[in-house]
Amino acid sequence: MPLMYTSTRSSSSPSAVSSTFATAISSGYAPDSGLYVPQSLPLFSPGDLLAMSGQSYPSLAYSVLRRFIDVGEIPNEDLREITSRTYEKFEFPAEAVTVVQPSSSPSSAFPPNAYVAELFNGPTNCFKDLGQLGLINLLKYFCTKRKRRQTLLVSTTGDTGPAAMRAVAEADCPLLSVIVIVIVKSESVYYIIIYNL
């Protein structure tokens, strides 16, 4: 049975909303205005996690996404292509997220076993690249497969807009567009800027 998605608002009856991954990712909100979540969470054994620990970031993304997307919706080869393409514009594609261990000297604010994930290696140098590029590549896949137009509406006061616009532009899919509403405050006046890409 394929992995299905339900709504956070239908917890008393999880089958009240039952959608495929393609529907969930293309819809935004569930019909009852809740967020889509898997009806059941896939399990990762300690052995699975150990095997994933040595993978490149695109391979790790594939291994995790494969558990959340039915192979009937996106075949293995297509999902590998999507995860590979998602991170190819990163400074270090195999290590989209670099993890460093900061100094643990007595004057350091970090405890001895602390690690820091650097999330700024994407094309717009903001952490939103990690999610936006993957989301846009998945939407591109479903738009192309269904031959149906998809428009993303993004409202932001920060770095979400540039990451979304860059991801859509690089996807180069005529069926996919984004409208970004940027809210900027200058002194006591709010300005709304609308970009349509």
Coordinates of C-alpha atoms in Angstrom, one line a residue:
M1 CA 0.0 0.0 0.0
P2 CA 1.5 3.4 -1.0
L3 CA 2.4 5.9 1.7
M4 CA -0.5 8.4 2.0
Y5 CA -0.8 11.8 3.6
T6 CA -3.4 13.1 6.0
S7 CA -4.1 16.5 7.7
T8 CA -3.0 17.7 11.1
R9 CA -6.6 18.6 11.7
S10 CA -8.0 15.2 11.1
S11 CA -6.1 13.4 13.8
S12 CA -9.3 11.9 15.3
S13 CA -10.0 10.3 11.9
P14 CA -6.7 10.1 9.9
S15 CA -8.5 8.6 6.9
A16 CA -10.8 11.7 6.6
V17 CA -8.1 13.3 4.4
S18 CA -6.0 10.8 2.4
S19 CA -3.8 12.2 -0.3
T20 CA -0.8 11.1 -2.3
F21 CA 2.6 12.8 -1.9
A22 CA 2.0 14.6 -5.3
T23 CA -1.3 16.0 -4.1
A24 CA 0.1 17.0 -0.7
I25 CA 3.1 18.8 -2.1
S26 CA 1.2 20.5 -4.9
S27 CA -1.7 21.7 -2.7
G28 CA -0.1 23.6 0.1
Y29 CA -2.8 23.1 2.7
A30 CA -5.2 20.1 3.1
P31 CA -8.9 20.6 2.3
D32 CA -9.6 21.1 6.0
S33 CA -6.9 23.9 6.2
G34 CA -4.5 21.6 8.1
L35 CA -0.9 20.8 7.1
Y36 CA -0.2 17.5 5.3
V37 CA 1.7 14.9 7.3
P38 CA 2.3 11.2 6.5
Q39 CA -0.4 8.9 7.8
S40 CA 2.4 6.8 9.3
L41 CA 6.1 7.6 9.8
P42 CA 8.6 5.4 8.1
L43 CA 11.1 3.8 10.5
F44 CA 14.9 4.1 10.3
S45 CA 16.8 1.4 12.2
P46 CA 20.2 2.1 13.8
G47 CA 21.7 0.1 10.8
D48 CA 19.9 2.4 8.3
L49 CA 21.2 5.5 10.1
L50 CA 24.8 4.1 10.2
A51 CA 24.6 3.3 6.5
M52 CA 23.4 6.8 5.7
S53 CA 26.1 8.5 7.8
G54 CA 28.7 8.0 5.0
Q55 CA 26.5 9.2 2.1
S56 CA 26.9 12.4 0.2
Y57 CA 24.2 15.0 0.9
P58 CA 22.3 14.3 -2.3
S59 CA 22.4 10.5 -1.6
L60 CA 21.2 11.1 1.9
A61 CA 18.4 13.3 0.7
Y62 CA 17.4 10.5 -1.7
S63 CA 17.5 7.9 1.1
V64 CA 15.3 9.9 3.3
L65 CA 12.8 11.1 0.6
R66 CA 12.5 7.6 -0.7
R67 CA 10.9 6.6 2.6
F68 CA 8.3 9.4 2.2
I69 CA 7.5 9.2 -1.5
D70 CA 6.0 6.0 -3.0
V71 CA 8.0 4.6 -5.9
G72 CA 4.9 4.6 -8.0
E73 CA 4.8 8.4 -7.8
I74 CA 8.4 9.0 -8.5
P75 CA 10.6 6.1 -9.7
N76 CA 14.0 5.6 -8.1
E77 CA 16.0 6.9 -11.1
D78 CA 13.8 10.1 -11.2
L79 CA 14.1 10.7 -7.5
R80 CA 17.9 10.3 -7.7
E81 CA 18.0 12.9 -10.5
I82 CA 15.8 15.3 -8.5
T83 CA 18.0 15.1 -5.4
S84 CA 21.2 15.4 -7.5
R85 CA 19.9 18.4 -9.4
T86 CA 18.7 20.0 -6.2
Y87 CA 22.2 20.4 -4.7
E88 CA 24.4 20.8 -7.9
K89 CA 24.5 24.6 -7.5
F90 CA 25.7 24.4 -3.9
E91 CA 29.3 25.5 -3.2
F92 CA 30.1 21.9 -2.2
P93 CA 27.3 19.7 -3.8
A94 CA 28.3 16.5 -2.0
E95 CA 28.3 18.4 1.3
A96 CA 25.3 20.9 1.0
V97 CA 25.4 21.1 4.8
T98 CA 28.8 21.3 6.3
V99 CA 29.2 20.4 9.9
V100 CA 32.0 22.0 11.9
Q101 CA 33.2 21.6 15.5
P102 CA 33.9 25.0 16.9
S103 CA 36.8 25.6 19.3
S104 CA 36.0 24.4 22.8
S105 CA 38.6 26.6 24.5
P106 CA 37.8 27.9 28.0
S107 CA 36.8 31.2 26.5
S108 CA 34.5 29.6 23.9
A109 CA 30.7 29.7 24.3
F110 CA 30.5 26.2 22.9
P111 CA 30.7 23.0 25.0
P112 CA 33.4 20.4 24.0
N113 CA 31.0 18.1 22.0
A114 CA 29.2 20.8 20.1
Y115 CA 28.8 20.8 16.4
V116 CA 27.5 23.6 14.1
A117 CA 25.7 23.0 10.8
E118 CA 26.6 25.6 8.2
L119 CA 23.5 26.1 6.1
F120 CA 24.7 28.9 3.8
N121 CA 26.4 27.0 1.0
G122 CA 23.5 27.3 -1.5
P123 CA 23.1 29.7 -4.5
T124 CA 21.5 32.5 -2.4
N125 CA 23.7 31.9 0.7
C126 CA 20.7 31.4 2.9
F127 CA 19.4 28.3 4.7
K128 CA 16.1 28.4 2.7
D129 CA 18.0 27.1 -0.3
L130 CA 18.0 23.6 1.3
G131 CA 14.2 23.4 1.2
Q132 CA 13.3 25.7 -1.6
L133 CA 15.4 24.0 -4.3
G134 CA 14.1 20.5 -3.3
L135 CA 10.5 21.7 -3.2
I136 CA 10.8 23.4 -6.6
N137 CA 12.4 20.4 -8.3
L138 CA 9.7 18.1 -6.9
L139 CA 7.0 20.6 -8.1
K140 CA 8.7 20.8 -11.5
Y141 CA 8.6 17.0 -11.7
F142 CA 4.9 16.8 -11.0
C143 CA 4.0 19.8 -13.3
T144 CA 5.8 18.2 -16.2
K145 CA 4.4 14.7 -15.5
R146 CA 0.8 16.1 -15.2
K147 CA 1.3 18.8 -17.9
R148 CA -0.4 21.2 -15.5
R149 CA 0.6 24.7 -14.5
Q150 CA 1.6 25.4 -10.8
T151 CA 2.0 28.8 -9.2
L152 CA 3.7 29.3 -5.9
L153 CA 2.6 32.2 -3.7
V154 CA 5.3 33.3 -1.2
S155 CA 4.9 36.1 1.3
T156 CA 8.1 37.1 3.1
T157 CA 9.9 39.7 5.1
G158 CA 13.3 38.0 4.7
D159 CA 15.3 35.5 2.6
T160 CA 12.5 33.2 1.5
G161 CA 11.6 35.3 -1.5
P162 CA 15.1 35.4 -3.1
A163 CA 15.5 31.6 -2.5
A164 CA 12.1 30.8 -4.0
M165 CA 12.7 33.1 -7.0
R166 CA 16.1 31.7 -7.7
A167 CA 14.9 28.1 -7.4
V168 CA 12.0 28.7 -9.8
A169 CA 14.3 30.5 -12.3
E170 CA 16.8 27.7 -12.2
A171 CA 14.1 25.0 -12.6
D172 CA 13.5 26.5 -16.1
C173 CA 10.0 25.0 -16.3
P174 CA 7.4 27.0 -18.2
L175 CA 4.6 25.3 -16.2
L176 CA 6.0 26.6 -12.9
S177 CA 5.8 30.2 -11.7
V178 CA 6.2 32.1 -8.4
I179 CA 4.6 35.2 -7.1
V180 CA 6.6 36.7 -4.2
I181 CA 5.1 39.3 -1.9
V182 CA 7.9 41.1 0.0
I183 CA 6.9 43.2 3.0
V184 CA 9.5 45.9 3.9
K185 CA 9.3 48.2 6.8
S186 CA 11.0 51.6 6.6
E187 CA 10.6 53.8 9.7
S188 CA 6.9 53.4 10.4
V189 CA 5.7 52.7 6.9
Y190 CA 5.3 49.2 5.4
Y191 CA 5.9 48.7 1.7
I192 CA 4.6 45.7 -0.3
I193 CA 6.6 44.7 -3.3
I194 CA 5.2 42.1 -5.6
Y195 CA 7.4 40.1 -8.0
N196 CA 5.9 37.7 -10.6
L197 CA 8.3 35.3 -12.1

